[in-house]
CSV table of C-alpha atoms and ligand atoms in Angstrom, one decimal:
chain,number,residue,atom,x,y,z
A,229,UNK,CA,-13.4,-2.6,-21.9
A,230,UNK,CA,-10.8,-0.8,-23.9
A,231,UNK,CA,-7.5,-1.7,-22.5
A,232,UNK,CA,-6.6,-5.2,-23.7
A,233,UNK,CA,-5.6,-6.4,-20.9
A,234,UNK,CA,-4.9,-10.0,-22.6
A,235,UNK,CA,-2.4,-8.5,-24.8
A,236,UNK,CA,-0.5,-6.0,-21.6
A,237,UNK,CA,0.1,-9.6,-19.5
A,238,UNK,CA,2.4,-10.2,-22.5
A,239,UNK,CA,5.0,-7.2,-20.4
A,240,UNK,CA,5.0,-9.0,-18.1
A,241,UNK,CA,7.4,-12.3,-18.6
A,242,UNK,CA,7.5,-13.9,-15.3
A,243,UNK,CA,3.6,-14.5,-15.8
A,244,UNK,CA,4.4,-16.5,-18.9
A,245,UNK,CA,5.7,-19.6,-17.1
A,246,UNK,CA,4.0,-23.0,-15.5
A,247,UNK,CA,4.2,-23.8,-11.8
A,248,UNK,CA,3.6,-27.6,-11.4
A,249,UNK,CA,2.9,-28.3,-15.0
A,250,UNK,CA,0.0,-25.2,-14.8
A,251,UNK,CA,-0.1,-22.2,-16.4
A,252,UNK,CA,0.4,-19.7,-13.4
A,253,UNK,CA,-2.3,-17.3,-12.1
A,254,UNK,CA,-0.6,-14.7,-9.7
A,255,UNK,CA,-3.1,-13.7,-7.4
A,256,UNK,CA,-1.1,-12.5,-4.7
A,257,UNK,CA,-0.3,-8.6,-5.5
A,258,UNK,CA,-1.8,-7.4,-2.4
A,259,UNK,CA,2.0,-8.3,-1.1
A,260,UNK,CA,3.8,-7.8,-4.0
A,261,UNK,CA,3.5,-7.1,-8.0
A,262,UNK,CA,4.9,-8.7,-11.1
A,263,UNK,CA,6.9,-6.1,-12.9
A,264,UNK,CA,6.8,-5.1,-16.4
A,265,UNK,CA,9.8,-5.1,-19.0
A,266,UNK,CA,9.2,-1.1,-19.8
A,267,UNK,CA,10.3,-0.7,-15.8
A,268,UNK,CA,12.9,-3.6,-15.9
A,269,UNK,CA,14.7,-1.6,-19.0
A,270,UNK,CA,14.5,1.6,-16.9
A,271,UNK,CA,16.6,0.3,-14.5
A,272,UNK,CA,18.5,-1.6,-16.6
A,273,UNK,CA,19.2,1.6,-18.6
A,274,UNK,CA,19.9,3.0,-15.8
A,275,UNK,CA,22.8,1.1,-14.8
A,276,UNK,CA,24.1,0.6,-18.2
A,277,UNK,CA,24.4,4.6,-19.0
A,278,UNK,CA,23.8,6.9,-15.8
A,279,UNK,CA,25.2,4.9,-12.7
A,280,UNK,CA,26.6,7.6,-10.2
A,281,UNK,CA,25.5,9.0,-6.8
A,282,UNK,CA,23.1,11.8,-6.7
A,283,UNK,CA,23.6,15.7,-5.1
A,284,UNK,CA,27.3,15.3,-5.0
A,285,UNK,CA,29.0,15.4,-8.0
A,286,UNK,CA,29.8,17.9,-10.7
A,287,UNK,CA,30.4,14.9,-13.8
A,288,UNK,CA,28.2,14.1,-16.4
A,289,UNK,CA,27.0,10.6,-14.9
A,290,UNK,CA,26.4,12.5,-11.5
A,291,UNK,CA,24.2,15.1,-13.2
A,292,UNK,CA,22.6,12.6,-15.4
A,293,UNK,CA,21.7,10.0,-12.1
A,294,UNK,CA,20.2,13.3,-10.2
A,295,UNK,CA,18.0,14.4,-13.1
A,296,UNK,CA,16.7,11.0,-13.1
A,297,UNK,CA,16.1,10.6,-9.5
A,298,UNK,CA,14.7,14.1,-9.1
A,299,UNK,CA,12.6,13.3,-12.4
A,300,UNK,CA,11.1,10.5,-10.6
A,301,UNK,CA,10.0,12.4,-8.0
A,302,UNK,CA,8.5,15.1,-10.2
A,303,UNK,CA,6.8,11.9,-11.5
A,304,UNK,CA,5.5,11.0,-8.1
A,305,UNK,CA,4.4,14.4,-7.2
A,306,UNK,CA,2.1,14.6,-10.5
A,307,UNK,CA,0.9,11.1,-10.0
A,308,UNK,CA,-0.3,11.9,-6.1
A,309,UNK,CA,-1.2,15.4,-7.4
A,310,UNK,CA,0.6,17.0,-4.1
A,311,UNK,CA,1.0,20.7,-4.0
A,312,UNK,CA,5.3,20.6,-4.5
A,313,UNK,CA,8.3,17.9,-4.9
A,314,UNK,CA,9.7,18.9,-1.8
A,315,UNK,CA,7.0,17.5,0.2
A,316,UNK,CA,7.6,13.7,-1.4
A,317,UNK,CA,10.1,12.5,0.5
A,318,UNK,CA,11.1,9.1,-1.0
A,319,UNK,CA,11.4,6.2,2.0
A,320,UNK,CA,12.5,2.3,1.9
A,321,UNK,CA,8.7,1.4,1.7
A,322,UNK,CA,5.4,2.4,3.4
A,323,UNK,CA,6.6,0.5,6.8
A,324,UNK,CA,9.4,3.0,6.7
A,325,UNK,CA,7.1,6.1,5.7
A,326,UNK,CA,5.0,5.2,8.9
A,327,UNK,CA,7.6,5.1,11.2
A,328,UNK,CA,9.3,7.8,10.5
A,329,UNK,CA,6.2,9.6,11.1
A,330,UNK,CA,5.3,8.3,14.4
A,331,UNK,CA,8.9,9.0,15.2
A,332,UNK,CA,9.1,12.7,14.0
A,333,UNK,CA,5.5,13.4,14.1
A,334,UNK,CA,4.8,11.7,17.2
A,335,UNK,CA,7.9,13.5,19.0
A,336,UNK,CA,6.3,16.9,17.5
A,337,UNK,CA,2.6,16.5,18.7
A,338,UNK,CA,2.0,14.1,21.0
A,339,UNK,CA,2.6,14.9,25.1
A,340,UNK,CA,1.3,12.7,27.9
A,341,UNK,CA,-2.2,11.9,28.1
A,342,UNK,CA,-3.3,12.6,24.6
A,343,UNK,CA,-4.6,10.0,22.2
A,344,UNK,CA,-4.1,8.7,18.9
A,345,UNK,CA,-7.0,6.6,16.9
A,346,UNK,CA,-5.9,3.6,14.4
A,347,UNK,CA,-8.6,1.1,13.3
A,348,UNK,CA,-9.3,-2.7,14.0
A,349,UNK,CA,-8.3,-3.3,9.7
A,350,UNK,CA,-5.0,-2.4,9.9
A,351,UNK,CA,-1.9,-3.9,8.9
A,352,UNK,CA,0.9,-4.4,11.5
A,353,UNK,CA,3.2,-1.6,10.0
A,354,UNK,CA,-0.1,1.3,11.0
A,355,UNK,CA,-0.3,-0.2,14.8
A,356,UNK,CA,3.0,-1.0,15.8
A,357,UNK,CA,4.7,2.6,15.3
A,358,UNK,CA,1.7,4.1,17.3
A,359,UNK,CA,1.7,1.3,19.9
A,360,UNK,CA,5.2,2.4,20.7
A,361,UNK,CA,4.9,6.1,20.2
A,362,UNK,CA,2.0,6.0,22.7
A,363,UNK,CA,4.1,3.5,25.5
A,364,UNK,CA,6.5,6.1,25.1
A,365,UNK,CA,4.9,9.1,25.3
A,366,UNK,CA,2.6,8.0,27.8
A,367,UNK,CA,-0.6,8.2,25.4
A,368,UNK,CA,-3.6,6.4,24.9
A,369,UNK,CA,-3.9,4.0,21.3
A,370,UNK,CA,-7.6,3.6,20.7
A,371,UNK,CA,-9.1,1.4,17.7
A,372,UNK,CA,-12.1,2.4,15.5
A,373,UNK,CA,-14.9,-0.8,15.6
A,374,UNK,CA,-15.6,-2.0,12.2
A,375,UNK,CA,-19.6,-3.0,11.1
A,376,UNK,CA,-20.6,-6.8,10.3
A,377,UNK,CA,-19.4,-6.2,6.5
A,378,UNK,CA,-15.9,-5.0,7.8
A,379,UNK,CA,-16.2,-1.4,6.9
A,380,UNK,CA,-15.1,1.7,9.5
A,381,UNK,CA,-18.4,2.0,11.9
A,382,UNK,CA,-18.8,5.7,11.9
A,383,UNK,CA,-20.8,6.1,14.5
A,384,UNK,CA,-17.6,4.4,16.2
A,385,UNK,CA,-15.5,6.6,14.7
A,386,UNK,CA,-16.7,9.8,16.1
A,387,UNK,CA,-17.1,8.4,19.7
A,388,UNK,CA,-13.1,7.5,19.2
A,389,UNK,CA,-12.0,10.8,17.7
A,390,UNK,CA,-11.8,14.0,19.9
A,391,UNK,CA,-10.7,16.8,21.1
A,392,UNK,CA,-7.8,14.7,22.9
A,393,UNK,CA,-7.1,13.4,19.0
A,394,UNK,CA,-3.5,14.2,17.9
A,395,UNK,CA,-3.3,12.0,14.8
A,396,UNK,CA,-5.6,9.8,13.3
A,397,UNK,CA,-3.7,6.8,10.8
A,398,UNK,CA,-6.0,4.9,8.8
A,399,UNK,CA,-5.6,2.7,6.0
A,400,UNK,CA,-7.1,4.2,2.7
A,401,UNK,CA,-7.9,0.4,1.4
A,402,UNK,CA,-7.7,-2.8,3.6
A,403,UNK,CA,-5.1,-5.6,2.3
A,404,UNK,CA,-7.5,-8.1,3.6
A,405,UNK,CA,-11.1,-7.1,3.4
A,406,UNK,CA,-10.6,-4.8,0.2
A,407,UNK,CA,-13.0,-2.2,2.0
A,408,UNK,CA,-12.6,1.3,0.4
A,409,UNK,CA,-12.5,3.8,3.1
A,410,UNK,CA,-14.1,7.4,2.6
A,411,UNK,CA,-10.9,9.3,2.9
A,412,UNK,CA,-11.9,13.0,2.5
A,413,UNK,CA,-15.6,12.9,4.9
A,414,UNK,CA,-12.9,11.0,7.4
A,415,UNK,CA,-9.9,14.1,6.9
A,416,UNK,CA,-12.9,17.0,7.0
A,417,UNK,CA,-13.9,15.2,10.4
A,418,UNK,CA,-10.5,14.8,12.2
A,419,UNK,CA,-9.6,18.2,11.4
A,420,UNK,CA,-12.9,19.4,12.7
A,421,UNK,CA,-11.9,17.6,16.0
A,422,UNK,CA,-8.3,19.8,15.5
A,423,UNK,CA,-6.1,16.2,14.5
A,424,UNK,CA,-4.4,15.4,11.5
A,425,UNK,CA,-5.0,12.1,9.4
A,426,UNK,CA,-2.2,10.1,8.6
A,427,UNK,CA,-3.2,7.6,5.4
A,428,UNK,CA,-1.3,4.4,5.1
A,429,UNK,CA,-2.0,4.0,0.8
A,430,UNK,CA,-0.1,0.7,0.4
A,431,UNK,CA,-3.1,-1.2,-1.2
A,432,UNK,CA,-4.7,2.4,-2.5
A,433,UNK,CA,-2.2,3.9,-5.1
A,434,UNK,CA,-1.7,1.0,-7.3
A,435,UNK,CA,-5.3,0.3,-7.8
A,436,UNK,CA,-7.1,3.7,-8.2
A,437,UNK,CA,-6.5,7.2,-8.3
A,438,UNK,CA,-5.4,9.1,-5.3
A,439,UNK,CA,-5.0,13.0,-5.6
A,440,UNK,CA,-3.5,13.5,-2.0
A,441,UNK,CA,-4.8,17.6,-2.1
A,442,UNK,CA,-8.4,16.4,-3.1
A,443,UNK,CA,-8.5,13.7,0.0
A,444,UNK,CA,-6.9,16.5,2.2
A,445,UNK,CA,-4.9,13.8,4.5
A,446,UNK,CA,-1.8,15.7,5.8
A,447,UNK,CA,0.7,12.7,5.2
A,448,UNK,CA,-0.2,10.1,2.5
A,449,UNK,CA,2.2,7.0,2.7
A,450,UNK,CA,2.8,3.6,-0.1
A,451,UNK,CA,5.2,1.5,-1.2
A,452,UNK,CA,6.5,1.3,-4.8
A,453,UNK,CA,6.7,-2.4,-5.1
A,454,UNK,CA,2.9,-3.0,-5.1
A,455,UNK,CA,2.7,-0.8,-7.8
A,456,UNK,CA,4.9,-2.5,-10.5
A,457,UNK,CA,8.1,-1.2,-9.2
A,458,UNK,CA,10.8,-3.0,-7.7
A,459,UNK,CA,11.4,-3.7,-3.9
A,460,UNK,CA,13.3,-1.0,-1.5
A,461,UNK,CA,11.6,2.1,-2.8
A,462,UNK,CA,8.8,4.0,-1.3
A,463,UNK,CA,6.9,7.2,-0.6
A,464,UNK,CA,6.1,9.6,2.1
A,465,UNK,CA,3.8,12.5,1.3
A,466,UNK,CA,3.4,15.2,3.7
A,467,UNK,CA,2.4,18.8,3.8
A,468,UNK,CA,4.9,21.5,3.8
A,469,UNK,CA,3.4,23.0,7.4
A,470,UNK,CA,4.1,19.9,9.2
A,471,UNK,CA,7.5,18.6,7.6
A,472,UNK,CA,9.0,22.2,8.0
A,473,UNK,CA,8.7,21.3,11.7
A,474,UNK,CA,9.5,18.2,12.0
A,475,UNK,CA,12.8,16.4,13.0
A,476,UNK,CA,14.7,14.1,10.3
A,477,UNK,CA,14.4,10.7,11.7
A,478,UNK,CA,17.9,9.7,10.6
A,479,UNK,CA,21.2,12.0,9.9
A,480,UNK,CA,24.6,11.3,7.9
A,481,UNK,CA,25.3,12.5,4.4
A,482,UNK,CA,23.2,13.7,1.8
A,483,UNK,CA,20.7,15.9,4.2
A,484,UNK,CA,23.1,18.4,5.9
A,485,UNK,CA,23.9,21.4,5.2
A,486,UNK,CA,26.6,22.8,7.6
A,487,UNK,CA,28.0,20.2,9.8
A,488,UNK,CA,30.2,21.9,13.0
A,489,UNK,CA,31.6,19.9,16.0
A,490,UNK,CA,28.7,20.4,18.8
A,491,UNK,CA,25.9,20.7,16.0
A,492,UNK,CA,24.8,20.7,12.2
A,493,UNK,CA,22.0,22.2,10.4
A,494,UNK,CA,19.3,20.5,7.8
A,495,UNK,CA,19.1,21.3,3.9
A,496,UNK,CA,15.7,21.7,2.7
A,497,UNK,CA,12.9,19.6,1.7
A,498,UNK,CA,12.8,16.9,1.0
A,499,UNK,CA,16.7,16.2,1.3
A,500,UNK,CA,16.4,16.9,5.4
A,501,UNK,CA,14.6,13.5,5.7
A,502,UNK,CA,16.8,11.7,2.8
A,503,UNK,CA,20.1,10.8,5.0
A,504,UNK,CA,22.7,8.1,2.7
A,505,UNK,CA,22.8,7.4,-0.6
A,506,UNK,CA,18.7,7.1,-2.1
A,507,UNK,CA,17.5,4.1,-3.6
A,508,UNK,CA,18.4,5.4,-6.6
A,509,UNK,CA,17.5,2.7,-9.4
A,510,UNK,CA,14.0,2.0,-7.3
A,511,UNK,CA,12.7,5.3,-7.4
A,512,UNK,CA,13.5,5.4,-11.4
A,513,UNK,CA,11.9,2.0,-11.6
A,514,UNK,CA,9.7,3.8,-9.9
A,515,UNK,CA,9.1,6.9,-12.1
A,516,UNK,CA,8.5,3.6,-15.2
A,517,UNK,CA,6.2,2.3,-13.5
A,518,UNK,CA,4.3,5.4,-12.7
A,519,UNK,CA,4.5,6.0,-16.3
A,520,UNK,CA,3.2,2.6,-17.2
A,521,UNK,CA,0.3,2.7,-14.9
A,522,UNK,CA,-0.2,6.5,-16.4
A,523,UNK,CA,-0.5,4.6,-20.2
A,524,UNK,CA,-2.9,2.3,-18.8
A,525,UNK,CA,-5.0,4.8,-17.0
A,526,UNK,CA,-6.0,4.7,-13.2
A,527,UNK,CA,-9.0,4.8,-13.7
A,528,UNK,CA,-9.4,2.0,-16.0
A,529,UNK,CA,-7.5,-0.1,-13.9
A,530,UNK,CA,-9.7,0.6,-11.3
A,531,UNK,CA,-13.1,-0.2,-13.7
A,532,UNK,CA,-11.3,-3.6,-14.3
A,533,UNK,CA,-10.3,-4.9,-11.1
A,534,UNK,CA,-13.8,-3.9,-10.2
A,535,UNK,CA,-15.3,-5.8,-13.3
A,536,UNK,CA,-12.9,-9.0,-12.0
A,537,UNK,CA,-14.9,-8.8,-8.5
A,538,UNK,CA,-18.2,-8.1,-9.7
A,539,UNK,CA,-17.6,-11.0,-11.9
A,540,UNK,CA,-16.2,-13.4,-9.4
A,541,UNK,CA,-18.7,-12.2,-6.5
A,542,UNK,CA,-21.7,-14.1,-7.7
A,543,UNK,CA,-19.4,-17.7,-7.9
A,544,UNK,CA,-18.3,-17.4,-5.2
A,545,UNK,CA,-21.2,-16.6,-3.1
A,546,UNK,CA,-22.7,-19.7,-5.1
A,547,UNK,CA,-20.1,-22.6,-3.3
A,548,UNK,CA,-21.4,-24.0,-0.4
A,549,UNK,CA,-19.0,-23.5,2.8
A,550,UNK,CA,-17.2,-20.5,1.5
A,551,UNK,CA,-16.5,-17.5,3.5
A,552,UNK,CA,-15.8,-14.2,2.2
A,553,UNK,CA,-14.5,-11.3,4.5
A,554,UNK,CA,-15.2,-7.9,3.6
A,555,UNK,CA,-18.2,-5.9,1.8
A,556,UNK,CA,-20.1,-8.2,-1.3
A,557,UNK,CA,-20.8,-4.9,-3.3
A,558,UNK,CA,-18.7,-4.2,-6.0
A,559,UNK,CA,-18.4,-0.3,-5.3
A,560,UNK,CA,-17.4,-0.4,-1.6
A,561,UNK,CA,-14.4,-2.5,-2.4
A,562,UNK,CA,-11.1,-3.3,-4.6
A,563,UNK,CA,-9.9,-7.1,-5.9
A,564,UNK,CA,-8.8,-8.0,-3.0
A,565,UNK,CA,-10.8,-11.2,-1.5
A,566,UNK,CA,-9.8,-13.1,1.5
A,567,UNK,CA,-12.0,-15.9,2.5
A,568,UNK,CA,-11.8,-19.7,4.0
A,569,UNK,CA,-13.2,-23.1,3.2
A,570,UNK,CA,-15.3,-25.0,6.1
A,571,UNK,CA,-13.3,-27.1,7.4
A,572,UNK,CA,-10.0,-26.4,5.1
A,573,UNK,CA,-6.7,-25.1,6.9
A,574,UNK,CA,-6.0,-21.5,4.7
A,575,UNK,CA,-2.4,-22.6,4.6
A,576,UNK,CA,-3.5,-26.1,2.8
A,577,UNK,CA,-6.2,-24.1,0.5
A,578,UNK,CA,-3.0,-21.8,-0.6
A,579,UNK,CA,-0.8,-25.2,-1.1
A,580,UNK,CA,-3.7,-27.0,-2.7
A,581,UNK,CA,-4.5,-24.1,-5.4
A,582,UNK,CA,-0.9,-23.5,-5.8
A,583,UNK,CA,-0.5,-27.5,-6.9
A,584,UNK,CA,-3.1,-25.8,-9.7
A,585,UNK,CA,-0.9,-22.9,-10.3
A,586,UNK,CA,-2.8,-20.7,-9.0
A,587,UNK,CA,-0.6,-18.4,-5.9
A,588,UNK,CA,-2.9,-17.3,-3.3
A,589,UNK,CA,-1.5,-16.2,0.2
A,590,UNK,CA,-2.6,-17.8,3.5
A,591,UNK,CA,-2.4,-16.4,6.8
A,592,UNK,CA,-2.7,-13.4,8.8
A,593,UNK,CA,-1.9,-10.7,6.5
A,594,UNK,CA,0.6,-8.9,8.6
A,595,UNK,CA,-3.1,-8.1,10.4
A,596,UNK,CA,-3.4,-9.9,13.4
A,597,UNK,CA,-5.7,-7.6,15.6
A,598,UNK,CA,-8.4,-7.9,12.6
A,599,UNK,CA,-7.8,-11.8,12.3
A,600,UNK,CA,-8.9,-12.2,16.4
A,601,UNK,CA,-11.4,-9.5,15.9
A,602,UNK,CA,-13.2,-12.0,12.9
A,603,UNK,CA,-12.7,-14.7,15.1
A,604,UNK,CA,-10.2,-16.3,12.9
A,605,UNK,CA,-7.0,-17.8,13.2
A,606,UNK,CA,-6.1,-16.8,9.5
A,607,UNK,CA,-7.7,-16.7,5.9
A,608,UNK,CA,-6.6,-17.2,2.4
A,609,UNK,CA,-6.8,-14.1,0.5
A,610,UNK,CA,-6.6,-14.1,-3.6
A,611,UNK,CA,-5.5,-10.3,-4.7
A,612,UNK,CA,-6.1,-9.3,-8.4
A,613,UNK,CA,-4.3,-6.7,-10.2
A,614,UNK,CA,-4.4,-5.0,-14.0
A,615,UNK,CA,-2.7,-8.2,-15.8
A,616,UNK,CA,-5.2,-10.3,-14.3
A,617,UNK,CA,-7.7,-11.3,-17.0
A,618,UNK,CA,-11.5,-13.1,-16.7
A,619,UNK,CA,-9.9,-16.7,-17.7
A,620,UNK,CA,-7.6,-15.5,-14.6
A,621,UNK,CA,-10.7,-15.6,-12.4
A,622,UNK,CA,-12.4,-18.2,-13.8
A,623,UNK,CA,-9.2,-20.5,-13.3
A,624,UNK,CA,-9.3,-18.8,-9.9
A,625,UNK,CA,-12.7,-20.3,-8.9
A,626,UNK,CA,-12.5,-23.9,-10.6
A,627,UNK,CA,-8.8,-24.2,-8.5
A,628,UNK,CA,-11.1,-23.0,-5.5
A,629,UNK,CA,-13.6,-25.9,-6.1
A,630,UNK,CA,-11.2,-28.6,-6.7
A,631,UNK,CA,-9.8,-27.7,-3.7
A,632,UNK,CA,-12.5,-27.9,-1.7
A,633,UNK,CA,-14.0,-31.1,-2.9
A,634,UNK,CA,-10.2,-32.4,-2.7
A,635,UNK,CA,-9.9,-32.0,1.3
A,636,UNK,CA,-13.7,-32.7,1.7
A,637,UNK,CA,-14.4,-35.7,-0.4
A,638,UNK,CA,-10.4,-37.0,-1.1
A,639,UNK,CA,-9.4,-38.2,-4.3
A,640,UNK,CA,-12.6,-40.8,-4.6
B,955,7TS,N1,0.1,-1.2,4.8
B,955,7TS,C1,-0.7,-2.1,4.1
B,955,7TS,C2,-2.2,-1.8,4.0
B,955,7TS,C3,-0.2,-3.2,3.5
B,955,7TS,O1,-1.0,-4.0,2.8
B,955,7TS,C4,1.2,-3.4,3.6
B,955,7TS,C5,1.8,-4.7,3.0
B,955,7TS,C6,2.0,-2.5,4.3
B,955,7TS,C7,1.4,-1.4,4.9
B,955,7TS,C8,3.5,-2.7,4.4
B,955,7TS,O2,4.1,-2.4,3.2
B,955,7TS,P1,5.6,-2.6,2.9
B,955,7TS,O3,5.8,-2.4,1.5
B,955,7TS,O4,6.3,-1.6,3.8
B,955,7TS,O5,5.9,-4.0,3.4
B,955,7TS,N2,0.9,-5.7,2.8
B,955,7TS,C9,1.3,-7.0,2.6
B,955,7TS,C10,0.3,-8.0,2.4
B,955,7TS,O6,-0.9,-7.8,2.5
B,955,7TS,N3,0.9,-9.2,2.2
B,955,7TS,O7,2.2,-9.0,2.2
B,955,7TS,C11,2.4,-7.7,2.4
């Protein structure tokens, strides 16, 4: 291992505290991550020197807030590897991304009668849009089954995808099963069919690398705060072809160009899609974290959170009455576990751990199709990120055991 990951926890200061009289393990970045100083100063910076709105004015503050904002999004672009800045439109989040696009895409492609394929693993924010795109539209929401170890059943998938297929959205990792899906085979088959792929990369972007032109999806959407960056700032990748066409989802200041009584016309990309004043500190918190992650290395970051699982798989699998959801190998999956105790409410596993400082979530994971499709009312799911550390895991399981013999056996 070469990054010392020991020493980087040290950025972060809200780690460096005790929740009832424990040192605390956070274990819950699948919903949101801790941030480090070096994007904390960014924004502080920021505020303290540049504070002005971007596009509009002439003065030095103006100038200074656009180049910052627009550097951020030169930042994204490299990071995502996509083609040109105009086609990263920056959104309030990956919920946002998503519904702009079954808005504006959905009004641009979809007619009466013709389908659109999600998957039974998704997160509410990749059915919901669809769902109501396709009431409204009059078209037909299908769901991709999933095998016995949770991954996308392809033989399933090509039965759901065809020549009916307008867009296929799919999550690019799972937030509750960790399952890695195979991106590029899936985006060389939907185009075959004539659809585009829509990829929801919430839980994918902060944990590995993603180079939207080699996976070939036509929009590519996450969400900066699970990625070290703060809350209210998010991305929307999409190819030129298909944004040039599409209808801004929202209008007011910022994206026009001309405005006239009866009608108004769009600046370019991205602007067309950015009505009101941006999110302008969160996309340079943004930028800082991008640069963070960058120092670390993506890669690397993936190797560990890997090295945490494969670590963690084998104690796991090795305490009686434990379920784990997902895929057991290492390569087929991220840190992201969600299991459940025999016998143990998820919610009172989360509140017992957390009475050992360790925060797990409990619940359905904003995912309830794929809770009733594994025949469970919730799980508790521990998510690991770079900061994380073995002692981390370690802490992790013993919190998991106490637990379990605390609501099995009581306090005798
Ligand atoms: N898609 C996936 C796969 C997600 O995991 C989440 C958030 C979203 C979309 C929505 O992201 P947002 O930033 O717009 O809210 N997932 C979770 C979670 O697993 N626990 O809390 C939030």
């Amino acid at each position: 291992m070469t990054v010392p990951y020991e020493e980087l926890k040290k950025d972060f200061k809200i780690l460096d505290q005790h929740v009832n009289d424990e040192p605390l393990v956070y274990l819950d970045n699948a919903a949101t991550t801790q941030k480090p100083d070096a994007v904390l100063k960014a924004v502080e910076a920021y505020y303290n020197t540049s504070n002005a709105n971007v596009h509009r004015g002439v003065h030095t503050l103006a100038e200074r807030a656009t180049t910052q904002f627009e550097g951020a999004r030169e930042k994204v672009r490299r990071f995502i590897n996509a083609p040109e800045t105009a086609e990263v439109l920056f959104t309030r989040g990956t919920t946002t991304s998503l519904n702009w696009l079954a808005q504006s895409l959905g009004d641009l492609v979809v007619k009466p009668g013709d389908e659109i394929v999600i998957s039974f693993m998704e997160h509410h924010s990749n059915i919901i849009p669809w769902q109501q795109l396709a009431k409204r539209k009059g078209a037909i929401l299908k769901y991709i089954e999933l095998t016995d170890e949770g991954m996308l059943d392809w033989n399933d998938l090509e039965n759901k995808i065809t020549d009916k297929t307008k867009i296929v959205s799919l999550t690019h990792v799972s937030n509750v099963l960790g399952v890695v899906n195979p991106i590029r085979k899936i985006a060389d088959y939907v185009h075959g069919k004539g659809g585009l792929l829509v990829v929801d990369g919430a839980q994918a972007v902060p944990h590995m690398p993603v180079d939207v032109q080699e996976l070939d999806a036509d929009f590519y959407a996450f969400s900066g705060h699970k990625m070290m960056a703060p809350t209210g700032i998010g991305v929307l990748y999409g190819k030129r072809q298909w944004l040039d066409q599409m209808e801004p989802v929202e209008y007011g200041g910022e994206m026009i160009d001309f405005v006239e009584l009866l009608d108004s016309t769009w600046k370019e990309l991205p602007w067309k899609f950015e009505a009101g004043t941006p999110n302008i500190a969160g996309a340079i918190g943004l930028g800082a974290a991008i640069d963070y992650l960058e120092n670390v290395g993506m890669s690397e970051i993936m190797d560990h959170e890997q090295n945490l699982v494969a670590y963690l798989m084998p104690k796991l699998e090795e305490i009686e009455g434990l379920t784990i959801f997902g895929p057991h190998k290492t390569e087929d999956r991220t840190g992201v576990i969600a299991f459940n105790i025999d016998g143990v409410h998820p919610h009172d596993v989360a509140t017992a751990m957390d009475m050992e400082g360790v925060a797990v979530r409990a619940g359905h994971h904003c995912a309830q199709p794929l809770m009733n499709y594994l025949n469970q009312p919730a799980t508790a799911r521990a998510s690991f990120y770079l900061y994380n550390t073995l002692a981390d895991a370690d802490k992790f399981v013993e919190a998991l055991k106490a637990t379990k013999e605390f609501f099995l056996h009581g306090l005798d």
